[in-house]
Short mmCIF file of N, CA and C in Angstrom, two decimals:
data_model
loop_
_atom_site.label_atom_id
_atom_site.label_comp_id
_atom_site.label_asym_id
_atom_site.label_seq_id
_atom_site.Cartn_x
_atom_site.Cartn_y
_atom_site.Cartn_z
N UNK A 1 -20.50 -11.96 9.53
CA UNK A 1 -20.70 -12.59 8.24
C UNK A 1 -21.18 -11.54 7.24
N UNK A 2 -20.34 -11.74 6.10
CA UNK A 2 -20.75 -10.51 4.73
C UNK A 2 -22.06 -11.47 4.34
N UNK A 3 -23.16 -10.70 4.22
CA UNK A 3 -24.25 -11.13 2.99
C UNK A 3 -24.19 -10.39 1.80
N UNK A 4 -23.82 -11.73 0.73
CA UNK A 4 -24.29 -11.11 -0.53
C UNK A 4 -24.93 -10.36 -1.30
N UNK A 5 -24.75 -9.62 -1.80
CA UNK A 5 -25.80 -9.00 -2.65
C UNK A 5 -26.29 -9.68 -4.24
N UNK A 6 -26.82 -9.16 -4.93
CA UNK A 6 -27.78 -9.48 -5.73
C UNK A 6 -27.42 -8.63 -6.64
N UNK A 7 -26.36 -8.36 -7.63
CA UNK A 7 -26.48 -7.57 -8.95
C UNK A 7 -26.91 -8.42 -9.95
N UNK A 8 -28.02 -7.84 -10.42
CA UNK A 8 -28.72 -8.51 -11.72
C UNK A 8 -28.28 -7.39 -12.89
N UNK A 9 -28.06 -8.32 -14.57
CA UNK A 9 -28.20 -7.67 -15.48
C UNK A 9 -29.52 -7.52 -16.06
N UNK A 10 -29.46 -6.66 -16.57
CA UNK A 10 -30.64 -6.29 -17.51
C UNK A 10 -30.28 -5.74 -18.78
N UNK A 11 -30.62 -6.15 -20.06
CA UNK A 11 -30.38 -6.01 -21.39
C UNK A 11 -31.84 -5.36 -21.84
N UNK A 12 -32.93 -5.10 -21.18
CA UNK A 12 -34.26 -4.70 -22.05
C UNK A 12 -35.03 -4.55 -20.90
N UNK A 13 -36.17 -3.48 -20.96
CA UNK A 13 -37.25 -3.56 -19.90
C UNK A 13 -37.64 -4.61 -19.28
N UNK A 14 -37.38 -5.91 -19.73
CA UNK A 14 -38.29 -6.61 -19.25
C UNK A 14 -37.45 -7.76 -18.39
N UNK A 15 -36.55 -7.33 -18.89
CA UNK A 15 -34.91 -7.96 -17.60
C UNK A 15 -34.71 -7.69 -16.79
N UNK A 16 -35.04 -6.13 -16.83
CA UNK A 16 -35.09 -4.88 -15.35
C UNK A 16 -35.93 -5.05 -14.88
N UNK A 17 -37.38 -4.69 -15.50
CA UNK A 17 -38.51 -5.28 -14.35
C UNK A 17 -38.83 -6.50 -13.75
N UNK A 18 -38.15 -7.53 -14.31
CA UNK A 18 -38.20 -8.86 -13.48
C UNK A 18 -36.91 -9.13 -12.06
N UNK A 19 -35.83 -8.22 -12.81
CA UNK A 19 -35.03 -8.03 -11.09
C UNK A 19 -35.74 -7.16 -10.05
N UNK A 20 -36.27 -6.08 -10.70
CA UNK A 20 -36.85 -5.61 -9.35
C UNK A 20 -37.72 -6.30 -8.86
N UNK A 21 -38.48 -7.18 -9.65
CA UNK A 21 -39.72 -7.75 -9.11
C UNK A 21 -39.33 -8.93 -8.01
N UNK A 22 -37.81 -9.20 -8.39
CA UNK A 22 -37.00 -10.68 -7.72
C UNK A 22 -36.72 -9.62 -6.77
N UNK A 23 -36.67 -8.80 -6.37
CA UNK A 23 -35.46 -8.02 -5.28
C UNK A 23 -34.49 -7.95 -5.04
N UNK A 24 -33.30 -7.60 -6.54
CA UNK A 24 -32.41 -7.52 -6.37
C UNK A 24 -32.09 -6.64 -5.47
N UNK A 25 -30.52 -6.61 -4.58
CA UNK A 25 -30.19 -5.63 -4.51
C UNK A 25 -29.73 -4.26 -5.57
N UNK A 26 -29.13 -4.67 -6.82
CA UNK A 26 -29.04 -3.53 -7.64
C UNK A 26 -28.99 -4.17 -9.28
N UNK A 27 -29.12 -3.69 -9.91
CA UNK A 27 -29.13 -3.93 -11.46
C UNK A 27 -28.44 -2.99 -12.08
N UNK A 28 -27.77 -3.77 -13.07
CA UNK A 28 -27.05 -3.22 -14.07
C UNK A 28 -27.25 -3.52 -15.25
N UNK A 29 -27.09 -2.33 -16.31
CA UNK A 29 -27.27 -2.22 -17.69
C UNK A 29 -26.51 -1.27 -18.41
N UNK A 30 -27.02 -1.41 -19.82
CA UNK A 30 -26.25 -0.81 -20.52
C UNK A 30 -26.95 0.62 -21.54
N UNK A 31 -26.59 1.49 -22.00
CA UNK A 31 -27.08 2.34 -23.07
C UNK A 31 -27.12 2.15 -24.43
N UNK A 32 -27.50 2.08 -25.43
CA UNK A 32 -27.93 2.27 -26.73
C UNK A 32 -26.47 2.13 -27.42
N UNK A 33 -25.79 3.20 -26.58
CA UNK A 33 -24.34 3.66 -27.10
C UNK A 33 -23.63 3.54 -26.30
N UNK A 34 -21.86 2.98 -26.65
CA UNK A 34 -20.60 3.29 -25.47
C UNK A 34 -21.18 1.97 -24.34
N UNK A 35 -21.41 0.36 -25.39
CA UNK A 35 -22.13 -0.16 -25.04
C UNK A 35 -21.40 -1.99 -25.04
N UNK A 36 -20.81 -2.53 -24.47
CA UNK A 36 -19.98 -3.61 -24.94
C UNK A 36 -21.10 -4.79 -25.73
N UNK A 37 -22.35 -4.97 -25.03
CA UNK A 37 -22.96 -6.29 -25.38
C UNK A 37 -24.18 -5.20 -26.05
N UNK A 38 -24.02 -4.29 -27.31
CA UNK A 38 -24.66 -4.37 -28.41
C UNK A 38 -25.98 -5.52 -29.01
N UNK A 39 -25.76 -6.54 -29.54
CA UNK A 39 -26.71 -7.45 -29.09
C UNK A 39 -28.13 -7.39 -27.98
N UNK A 40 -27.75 -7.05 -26.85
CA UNK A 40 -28.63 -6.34 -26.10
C UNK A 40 -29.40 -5.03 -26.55
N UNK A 41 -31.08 -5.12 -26.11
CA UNK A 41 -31.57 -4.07 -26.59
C UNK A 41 -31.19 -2.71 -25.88
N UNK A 42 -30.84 -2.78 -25.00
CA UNK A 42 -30.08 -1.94 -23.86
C UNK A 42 -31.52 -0.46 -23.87
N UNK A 43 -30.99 0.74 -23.60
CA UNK A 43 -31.52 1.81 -23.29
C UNK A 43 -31.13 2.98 -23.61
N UNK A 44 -32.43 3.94 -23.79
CA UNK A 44 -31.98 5.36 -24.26
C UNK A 44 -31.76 6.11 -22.79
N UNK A 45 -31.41 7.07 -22.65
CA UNK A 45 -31.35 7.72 -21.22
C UNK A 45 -32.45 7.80 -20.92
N UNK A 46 -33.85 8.44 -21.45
CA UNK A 46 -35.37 8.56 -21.28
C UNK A 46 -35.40 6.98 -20.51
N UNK A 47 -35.70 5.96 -21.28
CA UNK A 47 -36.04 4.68 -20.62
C UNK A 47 -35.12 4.56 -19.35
N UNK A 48 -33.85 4.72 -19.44
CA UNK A 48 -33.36 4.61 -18.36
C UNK A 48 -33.63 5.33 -17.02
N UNK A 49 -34.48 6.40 -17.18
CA UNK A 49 -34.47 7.43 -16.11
C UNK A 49 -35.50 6.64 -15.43
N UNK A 50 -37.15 6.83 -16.51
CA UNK A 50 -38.07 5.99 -15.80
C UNK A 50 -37.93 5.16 -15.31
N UNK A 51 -36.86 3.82 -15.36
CA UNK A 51 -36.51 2.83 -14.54
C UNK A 51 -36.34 3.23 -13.51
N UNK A 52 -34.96 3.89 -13.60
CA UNK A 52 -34.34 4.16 -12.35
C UNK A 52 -34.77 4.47 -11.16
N UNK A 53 -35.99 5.34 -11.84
CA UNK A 53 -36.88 6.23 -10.70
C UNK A 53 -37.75 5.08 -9.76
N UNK A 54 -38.46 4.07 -10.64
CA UNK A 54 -38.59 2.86 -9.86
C UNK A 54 -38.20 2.04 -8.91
N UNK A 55 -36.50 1.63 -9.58
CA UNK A 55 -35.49 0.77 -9.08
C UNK A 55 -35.32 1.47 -7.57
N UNK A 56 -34.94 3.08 -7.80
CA UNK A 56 -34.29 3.77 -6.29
C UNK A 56 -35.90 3.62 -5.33
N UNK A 57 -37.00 3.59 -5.92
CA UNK A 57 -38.16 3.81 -5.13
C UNK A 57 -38.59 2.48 -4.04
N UNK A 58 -37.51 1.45 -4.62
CA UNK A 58 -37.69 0.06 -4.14
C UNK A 58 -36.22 -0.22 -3.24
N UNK A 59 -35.54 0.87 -3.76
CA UNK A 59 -34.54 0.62 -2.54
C UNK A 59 -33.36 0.41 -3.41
N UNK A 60 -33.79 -0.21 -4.75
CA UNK A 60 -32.40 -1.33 -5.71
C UNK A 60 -31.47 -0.01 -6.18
N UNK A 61 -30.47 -0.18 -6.47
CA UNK A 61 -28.86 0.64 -7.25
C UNK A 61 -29.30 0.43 -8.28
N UNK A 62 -28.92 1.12 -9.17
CA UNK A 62 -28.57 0.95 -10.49
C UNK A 62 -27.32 1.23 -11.00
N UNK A 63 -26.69 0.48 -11.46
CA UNK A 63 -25.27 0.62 -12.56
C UNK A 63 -25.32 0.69 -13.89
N UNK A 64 -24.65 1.54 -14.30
CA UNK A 64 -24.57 1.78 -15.44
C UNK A 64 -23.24 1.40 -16.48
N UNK A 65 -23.31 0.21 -17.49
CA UNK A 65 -22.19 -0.41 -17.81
C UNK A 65 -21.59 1.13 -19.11
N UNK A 66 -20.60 1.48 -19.24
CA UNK A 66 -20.19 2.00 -20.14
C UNK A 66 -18.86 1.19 -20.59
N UNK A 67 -18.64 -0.06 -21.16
CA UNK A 67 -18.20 -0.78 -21.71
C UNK A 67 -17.47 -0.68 -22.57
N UNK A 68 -16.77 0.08 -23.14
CA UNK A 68 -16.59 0.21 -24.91
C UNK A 68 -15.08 1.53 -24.62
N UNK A 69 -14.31 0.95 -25.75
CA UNK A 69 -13.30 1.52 -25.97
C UNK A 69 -13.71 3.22 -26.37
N UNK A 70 -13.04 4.44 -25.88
CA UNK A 70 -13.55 5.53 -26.24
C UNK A 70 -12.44 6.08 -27.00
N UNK A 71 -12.72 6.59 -28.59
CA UNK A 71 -11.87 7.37 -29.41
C UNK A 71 -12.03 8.51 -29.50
N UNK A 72 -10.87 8.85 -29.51
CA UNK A 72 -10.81 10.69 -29.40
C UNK A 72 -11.20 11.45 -29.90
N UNK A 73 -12.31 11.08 -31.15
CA UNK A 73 -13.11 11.64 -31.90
C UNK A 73 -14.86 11.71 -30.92
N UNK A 74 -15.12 10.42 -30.43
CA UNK A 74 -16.02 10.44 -29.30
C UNK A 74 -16.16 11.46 -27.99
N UNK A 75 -14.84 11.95 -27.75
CA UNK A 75 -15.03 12.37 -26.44
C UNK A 75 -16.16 13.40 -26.16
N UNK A 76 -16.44 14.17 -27.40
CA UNK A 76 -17.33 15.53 -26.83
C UNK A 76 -18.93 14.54 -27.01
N UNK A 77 -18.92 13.86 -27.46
CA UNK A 77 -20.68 12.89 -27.42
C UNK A 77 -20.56 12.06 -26.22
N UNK A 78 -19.64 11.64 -25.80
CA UNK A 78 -19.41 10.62 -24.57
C UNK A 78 -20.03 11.80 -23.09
N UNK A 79 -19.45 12.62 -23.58
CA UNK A 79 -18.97 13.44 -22.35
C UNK A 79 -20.64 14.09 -22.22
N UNK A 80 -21.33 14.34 -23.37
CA UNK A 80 -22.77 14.76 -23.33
C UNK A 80 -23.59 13.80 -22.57
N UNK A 81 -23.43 12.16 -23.37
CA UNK A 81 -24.14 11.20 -22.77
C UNK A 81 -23.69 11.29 -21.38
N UNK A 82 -23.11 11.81 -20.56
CA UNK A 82 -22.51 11.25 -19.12
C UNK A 82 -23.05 12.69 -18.38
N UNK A 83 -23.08 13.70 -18.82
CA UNK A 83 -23.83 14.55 -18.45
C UNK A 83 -25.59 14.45 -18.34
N UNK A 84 -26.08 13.80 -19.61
CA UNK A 84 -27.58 13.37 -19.26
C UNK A 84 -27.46 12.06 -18.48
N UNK A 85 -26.85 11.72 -18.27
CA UNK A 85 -26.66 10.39 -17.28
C UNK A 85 -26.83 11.18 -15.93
N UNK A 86 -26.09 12.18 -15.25
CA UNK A 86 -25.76 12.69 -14.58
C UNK A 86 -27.06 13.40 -13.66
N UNK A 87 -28.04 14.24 -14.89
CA UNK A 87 -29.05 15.07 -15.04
C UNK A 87 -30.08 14.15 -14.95
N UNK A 88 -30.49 13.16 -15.70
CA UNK A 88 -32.06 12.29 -15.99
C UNK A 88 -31.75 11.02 -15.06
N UNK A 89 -30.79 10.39 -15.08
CA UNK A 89 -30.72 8.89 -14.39
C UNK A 89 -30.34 8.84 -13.24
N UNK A 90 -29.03 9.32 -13.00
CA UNK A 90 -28.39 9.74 -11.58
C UNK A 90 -28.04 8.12 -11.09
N UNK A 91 -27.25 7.36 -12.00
CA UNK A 91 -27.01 6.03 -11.63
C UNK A 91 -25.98 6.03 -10.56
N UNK A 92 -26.17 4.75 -9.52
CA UNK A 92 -25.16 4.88 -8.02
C UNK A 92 -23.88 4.18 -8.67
N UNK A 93 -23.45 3.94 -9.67
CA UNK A 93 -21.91 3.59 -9.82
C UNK A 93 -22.36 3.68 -11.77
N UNK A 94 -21.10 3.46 -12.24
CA UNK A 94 -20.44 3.87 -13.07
C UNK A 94 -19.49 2.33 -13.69
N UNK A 95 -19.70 1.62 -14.49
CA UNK A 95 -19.41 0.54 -14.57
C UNK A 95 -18.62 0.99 -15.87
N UNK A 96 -16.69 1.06 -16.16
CA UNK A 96 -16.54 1.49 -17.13
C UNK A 96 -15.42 0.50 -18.00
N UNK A 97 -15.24 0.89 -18.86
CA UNK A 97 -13.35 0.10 -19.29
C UNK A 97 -12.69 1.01 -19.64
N UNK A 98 -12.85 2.10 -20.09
CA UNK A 98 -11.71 3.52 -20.60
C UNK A 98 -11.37 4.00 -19.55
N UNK A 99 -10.43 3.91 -19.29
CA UNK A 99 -9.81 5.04 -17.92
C UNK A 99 -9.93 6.29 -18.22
N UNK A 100 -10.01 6.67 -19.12
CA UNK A 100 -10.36 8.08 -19.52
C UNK A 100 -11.85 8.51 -18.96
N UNK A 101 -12.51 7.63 -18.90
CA UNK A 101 -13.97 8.03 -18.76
C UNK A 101 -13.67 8.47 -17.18
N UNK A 102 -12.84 8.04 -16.33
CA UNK A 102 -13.05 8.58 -14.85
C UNK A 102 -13.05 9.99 -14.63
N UNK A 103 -12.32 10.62 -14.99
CA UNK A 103 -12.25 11.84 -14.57
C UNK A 103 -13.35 12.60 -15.58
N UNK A 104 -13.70 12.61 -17.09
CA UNK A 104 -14.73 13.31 -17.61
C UNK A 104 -15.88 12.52 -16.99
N UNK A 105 -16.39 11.69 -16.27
CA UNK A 105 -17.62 11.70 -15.48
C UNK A 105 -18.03 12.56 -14.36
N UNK A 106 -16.37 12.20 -13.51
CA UNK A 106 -16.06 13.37 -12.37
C UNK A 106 -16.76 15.14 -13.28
N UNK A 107 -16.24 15.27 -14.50
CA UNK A 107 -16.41 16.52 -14.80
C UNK A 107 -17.78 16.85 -15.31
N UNK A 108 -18.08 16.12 -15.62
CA UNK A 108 -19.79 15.97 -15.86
C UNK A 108 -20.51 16.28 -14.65
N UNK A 109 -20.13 15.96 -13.66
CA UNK A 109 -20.62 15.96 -12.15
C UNK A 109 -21.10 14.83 -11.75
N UNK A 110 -20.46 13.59 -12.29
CA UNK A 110 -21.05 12.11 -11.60
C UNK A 110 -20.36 12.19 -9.85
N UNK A 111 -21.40 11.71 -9.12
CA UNK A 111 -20.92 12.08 -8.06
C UNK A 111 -20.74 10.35 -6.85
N UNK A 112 -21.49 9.79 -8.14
CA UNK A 112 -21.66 8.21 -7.50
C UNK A 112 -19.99 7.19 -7.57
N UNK A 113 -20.35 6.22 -7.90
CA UNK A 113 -19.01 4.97 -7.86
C UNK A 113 -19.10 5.00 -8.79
N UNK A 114 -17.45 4.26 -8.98
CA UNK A 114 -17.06 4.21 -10.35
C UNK A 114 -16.47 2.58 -9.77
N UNK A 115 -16.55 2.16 -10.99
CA UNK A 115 -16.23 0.50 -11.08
C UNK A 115 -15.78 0.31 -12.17
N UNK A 116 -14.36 -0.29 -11.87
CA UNK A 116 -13.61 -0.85 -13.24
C UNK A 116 -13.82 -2.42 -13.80
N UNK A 117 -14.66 -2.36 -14.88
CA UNK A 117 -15.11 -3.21 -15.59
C UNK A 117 -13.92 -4.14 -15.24
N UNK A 118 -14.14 -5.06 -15.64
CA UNK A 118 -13.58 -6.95 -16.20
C UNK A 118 -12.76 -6.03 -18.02
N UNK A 119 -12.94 -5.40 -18.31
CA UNK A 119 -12.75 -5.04 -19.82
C UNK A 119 -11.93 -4.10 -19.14
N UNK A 120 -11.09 -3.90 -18.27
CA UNK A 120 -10.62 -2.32 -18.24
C UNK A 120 -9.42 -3.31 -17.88
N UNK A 121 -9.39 -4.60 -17.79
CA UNK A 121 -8.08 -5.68 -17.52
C UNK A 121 -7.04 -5.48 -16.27
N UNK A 122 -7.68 -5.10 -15.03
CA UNK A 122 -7.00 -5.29 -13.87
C UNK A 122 -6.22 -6.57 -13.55
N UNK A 123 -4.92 -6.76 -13.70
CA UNK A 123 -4.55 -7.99 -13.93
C UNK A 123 -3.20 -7.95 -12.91
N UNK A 124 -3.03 -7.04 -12.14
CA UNK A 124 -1.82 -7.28 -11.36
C UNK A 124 -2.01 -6.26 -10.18
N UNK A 125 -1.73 -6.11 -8.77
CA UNK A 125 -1.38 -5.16 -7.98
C UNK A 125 -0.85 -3.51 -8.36
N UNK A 126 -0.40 -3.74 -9.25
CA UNK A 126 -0.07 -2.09 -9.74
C UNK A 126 -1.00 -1.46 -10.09
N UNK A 127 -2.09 -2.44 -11.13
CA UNK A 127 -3.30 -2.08 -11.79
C UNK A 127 -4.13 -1.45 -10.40
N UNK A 128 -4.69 -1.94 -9.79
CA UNK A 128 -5.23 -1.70 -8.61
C UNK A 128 -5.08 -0.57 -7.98
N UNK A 129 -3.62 0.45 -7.49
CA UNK A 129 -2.81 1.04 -7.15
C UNK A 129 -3.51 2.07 -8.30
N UNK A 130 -3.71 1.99 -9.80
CA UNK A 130 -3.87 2.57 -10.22
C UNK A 130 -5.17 3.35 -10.64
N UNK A 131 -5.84 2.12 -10.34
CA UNK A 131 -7.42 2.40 -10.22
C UNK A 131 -7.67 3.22 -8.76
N UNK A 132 -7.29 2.87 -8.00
CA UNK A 132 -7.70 3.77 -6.39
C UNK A 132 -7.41 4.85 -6.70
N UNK A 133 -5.92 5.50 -7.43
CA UNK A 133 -6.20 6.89 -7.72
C UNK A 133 -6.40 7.44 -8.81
N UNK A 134 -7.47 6.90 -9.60
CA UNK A 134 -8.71 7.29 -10.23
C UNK A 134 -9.84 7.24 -9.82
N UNK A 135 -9.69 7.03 -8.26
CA UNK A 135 -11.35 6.64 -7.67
C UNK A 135 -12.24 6.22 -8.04
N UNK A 136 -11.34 4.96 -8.31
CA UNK A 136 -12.27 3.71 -8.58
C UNK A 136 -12.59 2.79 -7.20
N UNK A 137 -14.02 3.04 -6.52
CA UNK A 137 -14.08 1.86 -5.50
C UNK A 137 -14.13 0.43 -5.60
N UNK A 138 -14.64 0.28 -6.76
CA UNK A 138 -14.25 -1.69 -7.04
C UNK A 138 -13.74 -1.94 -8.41
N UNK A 139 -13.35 -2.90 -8.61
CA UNK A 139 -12.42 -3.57 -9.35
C UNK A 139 -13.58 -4.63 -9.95
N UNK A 140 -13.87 -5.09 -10.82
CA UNK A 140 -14.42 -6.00 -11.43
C UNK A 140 -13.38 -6.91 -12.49
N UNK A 141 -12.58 -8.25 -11.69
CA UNK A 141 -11.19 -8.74 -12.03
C UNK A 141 -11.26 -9.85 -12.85
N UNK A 142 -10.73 -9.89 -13.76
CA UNK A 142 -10.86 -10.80 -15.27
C UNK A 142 -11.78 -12.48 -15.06
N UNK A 143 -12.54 -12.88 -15.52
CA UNK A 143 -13.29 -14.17 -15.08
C UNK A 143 -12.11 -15.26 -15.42
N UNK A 144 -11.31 -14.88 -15.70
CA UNK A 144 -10.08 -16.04 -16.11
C UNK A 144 -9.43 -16.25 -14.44
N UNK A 145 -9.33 -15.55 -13.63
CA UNK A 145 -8.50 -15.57 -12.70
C UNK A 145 -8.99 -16.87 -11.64
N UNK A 146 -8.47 -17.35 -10.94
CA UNK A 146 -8.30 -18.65 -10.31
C UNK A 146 -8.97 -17.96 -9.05
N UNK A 147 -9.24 -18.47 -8.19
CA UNK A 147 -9.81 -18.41 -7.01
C UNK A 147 -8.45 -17.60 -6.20
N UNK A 148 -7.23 -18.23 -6.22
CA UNK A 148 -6.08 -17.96 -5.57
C UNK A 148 -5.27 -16.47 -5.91
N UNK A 149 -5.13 -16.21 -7.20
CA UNK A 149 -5.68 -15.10 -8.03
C UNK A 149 -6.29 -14.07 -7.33
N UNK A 150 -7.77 -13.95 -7.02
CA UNK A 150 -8.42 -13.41 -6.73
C UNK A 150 -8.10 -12.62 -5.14
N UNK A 151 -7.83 -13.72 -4.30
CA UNK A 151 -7.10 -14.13 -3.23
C UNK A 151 -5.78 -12.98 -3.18
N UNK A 152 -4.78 -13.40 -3.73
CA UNK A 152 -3.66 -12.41 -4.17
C UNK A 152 -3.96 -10.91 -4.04
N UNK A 153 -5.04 -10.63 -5.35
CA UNK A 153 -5.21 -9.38 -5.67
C UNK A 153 -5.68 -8.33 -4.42
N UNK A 154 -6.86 -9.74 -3.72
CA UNK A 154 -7.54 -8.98 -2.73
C UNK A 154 -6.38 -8.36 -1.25
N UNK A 155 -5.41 -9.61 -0.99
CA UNK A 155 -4.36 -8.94 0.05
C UNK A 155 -4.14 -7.87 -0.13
N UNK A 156 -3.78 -7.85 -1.16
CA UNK A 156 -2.80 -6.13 -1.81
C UNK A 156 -3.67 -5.34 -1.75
N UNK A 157 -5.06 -4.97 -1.57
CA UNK A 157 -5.53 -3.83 -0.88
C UNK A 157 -6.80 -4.24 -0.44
N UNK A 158 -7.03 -4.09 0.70
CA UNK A 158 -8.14 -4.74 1.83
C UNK A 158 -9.82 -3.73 1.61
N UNK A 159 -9.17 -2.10 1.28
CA UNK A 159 -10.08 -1.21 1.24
C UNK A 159 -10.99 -1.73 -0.26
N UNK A 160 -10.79 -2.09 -0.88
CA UNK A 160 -11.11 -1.96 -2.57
C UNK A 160 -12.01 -3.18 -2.46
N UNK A 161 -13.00 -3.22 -3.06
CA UNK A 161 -14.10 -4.74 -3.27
C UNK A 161 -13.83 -5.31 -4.52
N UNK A 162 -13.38 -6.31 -4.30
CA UNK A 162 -13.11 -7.30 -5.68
C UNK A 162 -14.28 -8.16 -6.14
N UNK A 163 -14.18 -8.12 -7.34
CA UNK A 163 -15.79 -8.72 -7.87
C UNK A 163 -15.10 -9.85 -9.56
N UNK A 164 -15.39 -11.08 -8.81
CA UNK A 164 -14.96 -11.65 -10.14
C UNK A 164 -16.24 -11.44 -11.22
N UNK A 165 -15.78 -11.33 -12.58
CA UNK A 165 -17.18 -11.43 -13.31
C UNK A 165 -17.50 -12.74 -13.24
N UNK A 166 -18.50 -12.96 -13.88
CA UNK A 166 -19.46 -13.72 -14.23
C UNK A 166 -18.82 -14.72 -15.56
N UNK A 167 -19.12 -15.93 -15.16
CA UNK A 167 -18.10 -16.85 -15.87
C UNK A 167 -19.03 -16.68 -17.50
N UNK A 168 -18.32 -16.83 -18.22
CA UNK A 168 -19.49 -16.58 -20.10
C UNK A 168 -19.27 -17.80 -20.31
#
């Protein structure tokens, strides 16, 4: 029998310190910047590190959502932020939607998982195919998809962890 895990979000210190305090298995959040749910007070890398250092001291993951469409005017600030990501936080996956971001994390020296957001629109078996060789280990697959859906996607490759989001 698989037991569940426990990914909690966190939008602000005080979202994060109440999952660790619940025992999640891992938490996820977002940065300041390169950030989908804005709205959220999210985090500078500084705040994020001190967490982190907590979260890993308790055992919990941390993910890091990088959410947000990246323009080609961004790339050399993206590519900085993912380097102090790399250096101060050292998050265990990589939560993204730009396919571009896979390989400049790789080049940054991210050495953790990479996870293709619900926003990066995995929506068919090819998609999938295409994410594995970007070394992507999970798939995070549109909250629209049907149970059967899900089902489908998962036959077509057994190695890959499928994660429906979270219904909004």
């Amino acid at each position: 029998m698989t037991i569940p895990k426990i990914l909690a979000p966190a939008g602000d210190t005080t979202s994060f310190l109440a999952a660790i305090a619940a025992d999640a298995d891992a938490v996820y959040c977002g940065l300041k910047i390169f950030s989908a749910r804005m709205e959220a007070d999210n985090f500078s890398v500084d705040e994020l590190a001190r967490l982190t250092c907590l979260a890993k001291s308790r055992g919990i993951q941390v993910y890091v959502a990088l959410n947000s469409m990246i323009k080609e005017d961004e790339l050399e600030k993206v590519s900085g932020i993912l380097g102090k990501l790399c250096r101060f936080v050292d998050p265990d996956a990589l939560i993204i939607q730009d396919l571009s971001l896979a390989p400049l994390a790789r080049a940054a020296g991210f050495k953790g998982a990479l996870h293709l957001s619900t926003l990066g629109n995995c929506t068919f078996p090819a998609g999938l195919a295409t994410a594995a060789k970007l070394d992507f280990t999970r798939v995070v697959l549109p909250r629209e998809f049907t149970i059967d859906e899900i089902k489908a996607m998962a036959a077509h490759f057994g190695k890959m962890k499928f994660v429906p989001a979270k219904q909004g």
